[in-house]
């Protein structure tokens, strides 16, 4: 699902559903991170890291621990950039060589409405207006959840480039719908409302992303090329 939203250079490994089997064992240093967590959290932590290690193998990189760094962002082996996501019934990791992309972010969420009050907390007035218009034209999509997911992907692409927090209201996202048959899908543009990261000596003012709704999930991705505007 997420693989279809990313360039071919990116390796994606994903797991749909949960058949009750145990994921591969964690490295000791990973296990220590979630030693006090509830079983569900430990399982999600292990499943998404199993995806990440399979992606490393596909890139010819020996599997290694993936530990959370500052603000929980995963720390990848040198020469790789990537992102992970998990929600109920789904886990995925996306990895690419650092020579091919400056950064990337992925996110998946259950395709349902956000809890009451969350949209007001994460959206700008202009975003909320655009979502209402989209809802009139395409009522089958939960646009509030899609916006939330897009902001998560923006943040995951932003943080490795800056090492700084990005508030939900510091990126103004405009969503586009692609024409055609099949599940809903399209793109989005995120205008950064704070000074953006430097990539190749050039400051980035916006991120570009893709989205789709399939199999009860909304998925979003952001990629930052080395030659971004």
mmCIF file of N, CA and C in Angstrom, residues 94-206:
data_model
loop_
_atom_site.group_PDB
_atom_site.id
_atom_site.type_symbol
_atom_site.label_atom_id
_atom_site.label_comp_id
_atom_site.label_asym_id
_atom_site.label_seq_id
_atom_site.Cartn_x
_atom_site.Cartn_y
_atom_site.Cartn_z
ATOM 1 N N UNK A 94 9.897 2.025 5.751
ATOM 2 C CA UNK A 94 10.384 2.450 4.440
ATOM 3 C C UNK A 94 11.809 2.939 4.603
ATOM 4 N N UNK A 95 12.719 2.398 3.792
ATOM 5 C CA UNK A 95 14.131 2.766 3.868
ATOM 6 C C UNK A 95 14.659 3.057 2.473
ATOM 7 N N UNK A 96 15.630 3.964 2.422
ATOM 8 C CA UNK A 96 16.255 4.328 1.154
ATOM 9 C C UNK A 96 17.685 4.755 1.453
ATOM 10 N N UNK A 97 18.546 4.628 0.484
ATOM 11 C CA UNK A 97 19.910 5.094 0.669
ATOM 12 C C UNK A 97 19.927 6.618 0.740
ATOM 13 N N UNK A 98 20.751 7.141 1.636
ATOM 14 C CA UNK A 98 20.804 8.589 1.843
ATOM 15 C C UNK A 98 21.246 9.326 0.584
ATOM 16 N N UNK A 99 21.945 8.645 -0.324
ATOM 17 C CA UNK A 99 22.340 9.276 -1.576
ATOM 18 C C UNK A 99 21.150 9.523 -2.493
ATOM 19 N N UNK A 100 20.045 8.793 -2.279
ATOM 20 C CA UNK A 100 18.885 8.893 -3.173
ATOM 21 C C UNK A 100 17.828 9.870 -2.697
ATOM 22 N N UNK A 101 17.680 10.042 -1.377
ATOM 23 C CA UNK A 101 16.720 10.999 -0.832
ATOM 24 C C UNK A 101 17.325 11.668 0.393
ATOM 25 N N UNK A 102 16.940 12.923 0.608
ATOM 26 C CA UNK A 102 17.401 13.631 1.803
ATOM 27 C C UNK A 102 16.631 13.185 3.040
ATOM 28 N N UNK A 103 15.328 12.892 2.868
ATOM 29 C CA UNK A 103 14.504 12.474 4.003
ATOM 30 C C UNK A 103 13.196 11.908 3.468
ATOM 31 N N UNK A 104 12.509 11.167 4.325
ATOM 32 C CA UNK A 104 11.171 10.706 3.980
ATOM 33 C C UNK A 104 10.376 10.469 5.258
ATOM 34 N N UNK A 105 9.057 10.479 5.109
ATOM 35 C CA UNK A 105 8.156 10.212 6.228
ATOM 36 C C UNK A 105 6.973 9.403 5.743
ATOM 37 N N UNK A 106 6.544 8.435 6.547
ATOM 38 C CA UNK A 106 5.355 7.653 6.218
ATOM 39 C C UNK A 106 4.450 7.594 7.447
ATOM 40 N N UNK A 107 3.152 7.462 7.182
ATOM 41 C CA UNK A 107 2.201 7.311 8.284
ATOM 42 C C UNK A 107 0.986 6.547 7.792
ATOM 43 N N UNK A 108 0.427 5.723 8.661
ATOM 44 C CA UNK A 108 -0.832 5.022 8.387
ATOM 45 C C UNK A 108 -1.740 5.166 9.595
ATOM 46 N N UNK A 109 -3.002 5.363 9.332
ATOM 47 C CA UNK A 109 -4.001 5.553 10.385
ATOM 48 C C UNK A 109 -5.251 4.762 10.018
ATOM 49 N N UNK A 110 -6.035 4.339 10.998
ATOM 50 C CA UNK A 110 -7.332 3.738 10.679
ATOM 51 C C UNK A 110 -8.214 4.758 9.972
ATOM 52 N N UNK A 111 -8.898 4.327 8.927
ATOM 53 C CA UNK A 111 -9.709 5.264 8.155
ATOM 54 C C UNK A 111 -11.043 5.481 8.848
ATOM 55 N N UNK A 112 -11.026 6.370 9.799
ATOM 56 C CA UNK A 112 -12.222 6.742 10.532
ATOM 57 C C UNK A 112 -12.076 8.173 11.007
ATOM 58 N N UNK A 113 -13.153 8.775 11.506
ATOM 59 C CA UNK A 113 -13.074 10.175 11.945
ATOM 60 C C UNK A 113 -12.172 10.329 13.156
ATOM 61 N N UNK A 114 -11.558 11.495 13.255
ATOM 62 C CA UNK A 114 -10.769 11.813 14.439
ATOM 63 C C UNK A 114 -11.692 11.974 15.640
ATOM 64 N N UNK A 115 -11.188 11.743 16.834
ATOM 65 C CA UNK A 115 -11.983 12.029 18.037
ATOM 66 C C UNK A 115 -12.397 13.502 18.079
ATOM 67 N N UNK A 116 -13.489 13.771 18.745
ATOM 68 C CA UNK A 116 -13.992 15.137 18.856
ATOM 69 C C UNK A 116 -12.915 16.069 19.394
ATOM 70 N N UNK A 117 -12.776 17.218 18.749
ATOM 71 C CA UNK A 117 -11.858 18.240 19.213
ATOM 72 C C UNK A 117 -10.463 18.158 18.642
ATOM 73 N N UNK A 118 -10.078 16.998 18.078
ATOM 74 C CA UNK A 118 -8.707 16.854 17.586
ATOM 75 C C UNK A 118 -8.470 17.694 16.339
ATOM 76 N N UNK A 119 -9.433 17.717 15.417
ATOM 77 C CA UNK A 119 -9.237 18.495 14.195
ATOM 78 C C UNK A 119 -9.004 19.965 14.516
ATOM 79 N N UNK A 120 -9.768 20.518 15.447
ATOM 80 C CA UNK A 120 -9.577 21.920 15.816
ATOM 81 C C UNK A 120 -8.171 22.167 16.359
ATOM 82 N N UNK A 121 -7.609 21.161 17.029
ATOM 83 C CA UNK A 121 -6.291 21.320 17.639
ATOM 84 C C UNK A 121 -5.158 21.219 16.631
ATOM 85 N N UNK A 122 -5.374 20.500 15.525
ATOM 86 C CA UNK A 122 -4.260 20.241 14.604
ATOM 87 C C UNK A 122 -4.370 20.998 13.292
ATOM 88 N N UNK A 123 -5.489 21.671 13.024
ATOM 89 C CA UNK A 123 -5.684 22.281 11.709
ATOM 90 C C UNK A 123 -5.688 23.800 11.787
ATOM 91 N N UNK A 124 -5.320 24.405 10.677
ATOM 92 C CA UNK A 124 -5.437 25.844 10.481
ATOM 93 C C UNK A 124 -6.812 26.161 9.892
ATOM 94 N N UNK A 125 -7.302 27.400 10.053
ATOM 95 C CA UNK A 125 -8.625 27.728 9.496
ATOM 96 C C UNK A 125 -8.741 27.428 8.010
ATOM 97 N N UNK A 126 -7.715 27.761 7.234
ATOM 98 C CA UNK A 126 -7.760 27.497 5.804
ATOM 99 C C UNK A 126 -7.820 26.017 5.488
ATOM 100 N N UNK A 127 -7.108 25.212 6.264
ATOM 101 C CA UNK A 127 -7.165 23.763 6.075
ATOM 102 C C UNK A 127 -8.558 23.236 6.349
ATOM 103 N N UNK A 128 -9.174 23.688 7.427
ATOM 104 C CA UNK A 128 -10.514 23.214 7.775
ATOM 105 C C UNK A 128 -11.516 23.581 6.680
ATOM 106 N N UNK A 129 -11.379 24.781 6.108
ATOM 107 C CA UNK A 129 -12.275 25.179 5.022
ATOM 108 C C UNK A 129 -12.096 24.274 3.815
ATOM 109 N N UNK A 130 -10.851 23.972 3.467
ATOM 110 C CA UNK A 130 -10.598 23.109 2.311
ATOM 111 C C UNK A 130 -11.109 21.695 2.560
ATOM 112 N N UNK A 131 -10.986 21.214 3.787
ATOM 113 C CA UNK A 131 -11.492 19.879 4.093
ATOM 114 C C UNK A 131 -13.004 19.815 3.935
ATOM 115 N N UNK A 132 -13.703 20.874 4.319
ATOM 116 C CA UNK A 132 -15.154 20.878 4.171
ATOM 117 C C UNK A 132 -15.551 20.794 2.695
ATOM 118 N N UNK A 133 -14.814 21.488 1.837
ATOM 119 C CA UNK A 133 -15.111 21.405 0.408
ATOM 120 C C UNK A 133 -14.825 20.010 -0.133
ATOM 121 N N UNK A 134 -13.729 19.418 0.309
ATOM 122 C CA UNK A 134 -13.420 18.059 -0.127
ATOM 123 C C UNK A 134 -14.484 17.068 0.342
ATOM 124 N N UNK A 135 -14.966 17.264 1.562
ATOM 125 C CA UNK A 135 -15.990 16.367 2.093
ATOM 126 C C UNK A 135 -17.278 16.457 1.287
ATOM 127 N N UNK A 136 -17.601 17.645 0.780
ATOM 128 C CA UNK A 136 -18.793 17.787 -0.061
ATOM 129 C C UNK A 136 -18.627 17.025 -1.375
ATOM 130 N N UNK A 137 -17.404 17.042 -1.918
ATOM 131 C CA UNK A 137 -17.160 16.416 -3.211
ATOM 132 C C UNK A 137 -16.876 14.920 -3.089
ATOM 133 N N UNK A 138 -16.246 14.519 -1.988
ATOM 134 C CA UNK A 138 -15.833 13.124 -1.812
ATOM 135 C C UNK A 138 -16.163 12.688 -0.380
ATOM 136 N N UNK A 139 -17.430 12.474 -0.084
ATOM 137 C CA UNK A 139 -17.831 12.164 1.300
ATOM 138 C C UNK A 139 -17.358 10.804 1.787
ATOM 139 N N UNK A 140 -16.837 9.973 0.885
ATOM 140 C CA UNK A 140 -16.399 8.641 1.301
ATOM 141 C C UNK A 140 -15.059 8.662 2.049
ATOM 142 N N UNK A 141 -14.370 9.790 2.032
ATOM 143 C CA UNK A 141 -13.057 9.903 2.681
ATOM 144 C C UNK A 141 -13.186 10.667 3.991
ATOM 145 N N UNK A 142 -12.548 10.175 5.023
ATOM 146 C CA UNK A 142 -12.477 10.902 6.292
ATOM 147 C C UNK A 142 -11.309 11.884 6.199
ATOM 148 N N UNK A 143 -11.594 13.092 5.741
ATOM 149 C CA UNK A 143 -10.541 14.053 5.434
ATOM 150 C C UNK A 143 -9.824 14.561 6.679
ATOM 151 N N UNK A 144 -10.514 14.564 7.799
ATOM 152 C CA UNK A 144 -9.831 14.993 9.020
ATOM 153 C C UNK A 144 -8.716 14.020 9.384
ATOM 154 N N UNK A 145 -8.991 12.727 9.245
ATOM 155 C CA UNK A 145 -7.961 11.727 9.541
ATOM 156 C C UNK A 145 -6.814 11.811 8.533
ATOM 157 N N UNK A 146 -7.154 12.066 7.269
ATOM 158 C CA UNK A 146 -6.114 12.182 6.256
ATOM 159 C C UNK A 146 -5.204 13.371 6.554
ATOM 160 N N UNK A 147 -5.792 14.495 6.955
ATOM 161 C CA UNK A 147 -4.971 15.660 7.294
ATOM 162 C C UNK A 147 -4.044 15.346 8.462
ATOM 163 N N UNK A 148 -4.567 14.688 9.477
ATOM 164 C CA UNK A 148 -3.743 14.318 10.625
ATOM 165 C C UNK A 148 -2.577 13.440 10.182
ATOM 166 N N UNK A 149 -2.850 12.450 9.353
ATOM 167 C CA UNK A 149 -1.808 11.559 8.872
ATOM 168 C C UNK A 149 -0.777 12.315 8.047
ATOM 169 N N UNK A 150 -1.233 13.206 7.178
ATOM 170 C CA UNK A 150 -0.298 13.983 6.370
ATOM 171 C C UNK A 150 0.630 14.817 7.252
ATOM 172 N N UNK A 151 0.100 15.388 8.317
ATOM 173 C CA UNK A 151 0.952 16.179 9.210
ATOM 174 C C UNK A 151 1.960 15.291 9.942
ATOM 175 N N UNK A 152 1.557 14.064 10.250
ATOM 176 C CA UNK A 152 2.506 13.122 10.852
ATOM 177 C C UNK A 152 3.640 12.807 9.876
ATOM 178 N N UNK A 153 3.317 12.569 8.614
ATOM 179 C CA UNK A 153 4.358 12.285 7.628
ATOM 180 C C UNK A 153 5.264 13.490 7.417
ATOM 181 N N UNK A 154 4.684 14.682 7.398
ATOM 182 C CA UNK A 154 5.496 15.896 7.270
ATOM 183 C C UNK A 154 6.490 15.994 8.423
ATOM 184 N N UNK A 155 6.009 15.758 9.636
ATOM 185 C CA UNK A 155 6.896 15.852 10.785
ATOM 186 C C UNK A 155 8.018 14.814 10.714
ATOM 187 N N UNK A 156 7.676 13.587 10.311
ATOM 188 C CA UNK A 156 8.691 12.535 10.251
ATOM 189 C C UNK A 156 9.760 12.842 9.204
ATOM 190 N N UNK A 157 9.396 13.543 8.135
ATOM 191 C CA UNK A 157 10.393 13.956 7.149
ATOM 192 C C UNK A 157 11.172 15.184 7.633
ATOM 193 N N UNK A 158 10.522 16.054 8.375
ATOM 194 C CA UNK A 158 11.110 17.302 8.859
ATOM 195 C C UNK A 158 12.180 17.056 9.927
ATOM 196 N N UNK A 159 11.881 16.218 10.916
ATOM 197 C CA UNK A 159 12.728 16.143 12.100
ATOM 198 C C UNK A 159 14.152 15.697 11.804
ATOM 199 N N UNK A 160 14.386 14.676 10.970
ATOM 200 C CA UNK A 160 15.777 14.299 10.704
ATOM 201 C C UNK A 160 16.601 15.404 10.036
ATOM 202 N N UNK A 161 15.928 16.317 9.341
ATOM 203 C CA UNK A 161 16.632 17.408 8.656
ATOM 204 C C UNK A 161 16.911 18.585 9.567
ATOM 205 N N UNK A 162 16.170 18.696 10.657
ATOM 206 C CA UNK A 162 16.259 19.890 11.494
ATOM 207 C C UNK A 162 16.613 19.599 12.942
ATOM 208 N N UNK A 163 16.206 18.435 13.442
ATOM 209 C CA UNK A 163 16.365 18.152 14.866
ATOM 210 C C UNK A 163 15.462 19.008 15.732
ATOM 211 N N UNK A 164 14.423 19.579 15.138
ATOM 212 C CA UNK A 164 13.527 20.473 15.879
ATOM 213 C C UNK A 164 12.091 19.978 15.780
ATOM 214 N N UNK A 165 11.307 20.317 16.787
ATOM 215 C CA UNK A 165 9.874 20.030 16.803
ATOM 216 C C UNK A 165 9.178 20.884 15.754
ATOM 217 N N UNK A 166 8.117 20.359 15.167
ATOM 218 C CA UNK A 166 7.261 21.108 14.249
ATOM 219 C C UNK A 166 5.834 20.975 14.737
ATOM 220 N N UNK A 167 5.227 22.094 15.091
ATOM 221 C CA UNK A 167 3.843 22.072 15.563
ATOM 222 C C UNK A 167 2.895 21.747 14.413
ATOM 223 N N UNK A 168 1.748 21.164 14.742
ATOM 224 C CA UNK A 168 0.746 20.868 13.726
ATOM 225 C C UNK A 168 0.372 22.110 12.929
ATOM 226 N N UNK A 169 0.345 23.252 13.592
ATOM 227 C CA UNK A 169 -0.095 24.487 12.933
ATOM 228 C C UNK A 169 1.052 25.228 12.246
ATOM 229 N N UNK A 170 2.213 24.605 12.134
ATOM 230 C CA UNK A 170 3.343 25.239 11.458
ATOM 231 C C UNK A 170 3.557 24.689 10.045
ATOM 232 N N UNK A 171 2.604 23.919 9.569
ATOM 233 C CA UNK A 171 2.608 23.451 8.180
ATOM 234 C C UNK A 171 1.181 23.532 7.663
ATOM 235 N N UNK A 172 0.997 24.231 6.563
ATOM 236 C CA UNK A 172 -0.327 24.425 5.955
ATOM 237 C C UNK A 172 -0.458 23.453 4.790
ATOM 238 N N UNK A 173 -1.367 22.494 4.918
ATOM 239 C CA UNK A 173 -1.461 21.402 3.962
ATOM 240 C C UNK A 173 -2.673 21.573 3.063
ATOM 241 N N UNK A 174 -2.424 21.456 1.769
ATOM 242 C CA UNK A 174 -3.496 21.459 0.769
ATOM 243 C C UNK A 174 -3.515 20.094 0.092
ATOM 244 N N UNK A 175 -4.673 19.449 0.099
ATOM 245 C CA UNK A 175 -4.819 18.087 -0.409
ATOM 246 C C UNK A 175 -5.450 18.118 -1.793
ATOM 247 N N UNK A 176 -4.952 17.257 -2.686
ATOM 248 C CA UNK A 176 -5.473 17.127 -4.045
ATOM 249 C C UNK A 176 -5.944 15.697 -4.274
ATOM 250 N N UNK A 177 -6.989 15.556 -5.078
ATOM 251 C CA UNK A 177 -7.546 14.242 -5.400
ATOM 252 C C UNK A 177 -7.233 13.917 -6.850
ATOM 253 N N UNK A 178 -6.660 12.735 -7.084
ATOM 254 C CA UNK A 178 -6.413 12.289 -8.450
ATOM 255 C C UNK A 178 -7.683 11.712 -9.044
ATOM 256 N N UNK A 179 -7.905 11.995 -10.305
ATOM 257 C CA UNK A 179 -9.054 11.429 -11.005
ATOM 258 C C UNK A 179 -8.780 9.971 -11.342
ATOM 259 N N UNK A 180 -9.847 9.233 -11.630
ATOM 260 C CA UNK A 180 -9.693 7.847 -12.046
ATOM 261 C C UNK A 180 -10.454 6.893 -11.156
ATOM 262 N N UNK A 181 -10.459 5.655 -11.585
ATOM 263 C CA UNK A 181 -11.157 4.616 -10.846
ATOM 264 C C UNK A 181 -10.285 4.098 -9.704
ATOM 265 N N UNK A 182 -10.882 3.218 -8.912
ATOM 266 C CA UNK A 182 -10.140 2.596 -7.826
ATOM 267 C C UNK A 182 -10.273 3.359 -6.531
ATOM 268 N N UNK A 183 -9.539 2.921 -5.520
ATOM 269 C CA UNK A 183 -9.620 3.571 -4.212
ATOM 270 C C UNK A 183 -9.191 5.038 -4.293
ATOM 271 N N UNK A 184 -9.727 5.877 -3.412
ATOM 272 C CA UNK A 184 -9.335 7.289 -3.426
ATOM 273 C C UNK A 184 -7.829 7.445 -3.209
ATOM 274 N N UNK A 185 -7.232 8.378 -3.954
ATOM 275 C CA UNK A 185 -5.809 8.639 -3.807
ATOM 276 C C UNK A 185 -5.502 10.013 -4.388
ATOM 277 N N UNK A 186 -4.317 10.504 -4.090
ATOM 278 C CA UNK A 186 -3.937 11.812 -4.605
ATOM 279 C C UNK A 186 -2.644 12.293 -3.990
ATOM 280 N N UNK A 187 -2.488 13.600 -3.935
ATOM 281 C CA UNK A 187 -1.271 14.198 -3.401
ATOM 282 C C UNK A 187 -1.598 15.324 -2.444
ATOM 283 N N UNK A 188 -0.558 15.883 -1.858
ATOM 284 C CA UNK A 188 -0.736 17.065 -1.010
ATOM 285 C C UNK A 188 0.544 17.881 -0.997
ATOM 286 N N UNK A 189 0.378 19.146 -0.699
ATOM 287 C CA UNK A 189 1.497 20.083 -0.585
ATOM 288 C C UNK A 189 1.468 20.681 0.803
ATOM 289 N N UNK A 190 2.602 20.684 1.470
ATOM 290 C CA UNK A 190 2.711 21.241 2.819
ATOM 291 C C UNK A 190 3.602 22.477 2.765
ATOM 292 N N UNK A 191 2.998 23.643 2.933
ATOM 293 C CA UNK A 191 3.756 24.892 2.996
ATOM 294 C C UNK A 191 4.239 25.079 4.433
ATOM 295 N N UNK A 192 5.545 25.175 4.602
ATOM 296 C CA UNK A 192 6.113 25.353 5.933
ATOM 297 C C UNK A 192 5.969 26.807 6.356
ATOM 298 N N UNK A 193 5.424 27.023 7.550
ATOM 299 C CA UNK A 193 5.169 28.373 8.053
ATOM 300 C C UNK A 193 6.253 28.849 9.005
ATOM 301 N N UNK A 194 7.306 28.076 9.123
ATOM 302 C CA UNK A 194 8.513 28.437 9.873
ATOM 303 C C UNK A 194 9.684 28.190 8.936
ATOM 304 N N UNK A 195 10.860 28.754 9.239
ATOM 305 C CA UNK A 195 12.006 28.519 8.351
ATOM 306 C C UNK A 195 12.261 27.029 8.155
ATOM 307 N N UNK A 196 12.307 26.626 6.902
ATOM 308 C CA UNK A 196 12.459 25.214 6.587
ATOM 309 C C UNK A 196 13.901 24.754 6.661
ATOM 310 N N UNK A 197 14.119 23.454 6.460
ATOM 311 C CA UNK A 197 15.474 22.911 6.533
ATOM 312 C C UNK A 197 16.307 23.291 5.316
ATOM 313 N N UNK A 198 17.610 23.226 5.488
ATOM 314 C CA UNK A 198 18.532 23.388 4.378
ATOM 315 C C UNK A 198 18.841 22.012 3.788
ATOM 316 N N UNK A 199 18.659 21.889 2.488
ATOM 317 C CA UNK A 199 18.962 20.643 1.780
ATOM 318 C C UNK A 199 19.868 21.000 0.613
ATOM 319 N N UNK A 200 21.085 20.507 0.645
ATOM 320 C CA UNK A 200 22.039 20.842 -0.410
ATOM 321 C C UNK A 200 22.321 22.314 -0.499
ATOM 322 N N UNK A 201 22.289 22.996 0.639
ATOM 323 C CA UNK A 201 22.561 24.430 0.666
ATOM 324 C C UNK A 201 21.385 25.300 0.296
ATOM 325 N N UNK A 202 20.229 24.709 0.035
ATOM 326 C CA UNK A 202 19.032 25.475 -0.335
ATOM 327 C C UNK A 202 17.958 25.263 0.717
ATOM 328 N N UNK A 203 17.265 26.339 1.063
ATOM 329 C CA UNK A 203 16.223 26.228 2.068
ATOM 330 C C UNK A 203 14.934 25.708 1.443
ATOM 331 N N UNK A 204 14.337 24.733 2.115
ATOM 332 C CA UNK A 204 13.107 24.108 1.634
ATOM 333 C C UNK A 204 11.906 24.807 2.272
ATOM 334 N N UNK A 205 11.003 25.301 1.448
ATOM 335 C CA UNK A 205 9.822 26.001 1.944
ATOM 336 C C UNK A 205 8.557 25.141 1.930
ATOM 337 N N UNK A 206 8.618 24.003 1.248
ATOM 338 C CA UNK A 206 7.431 23.145 1.163
ATOM 339 C C UNK A 206 7.863 21.699 0.989
#
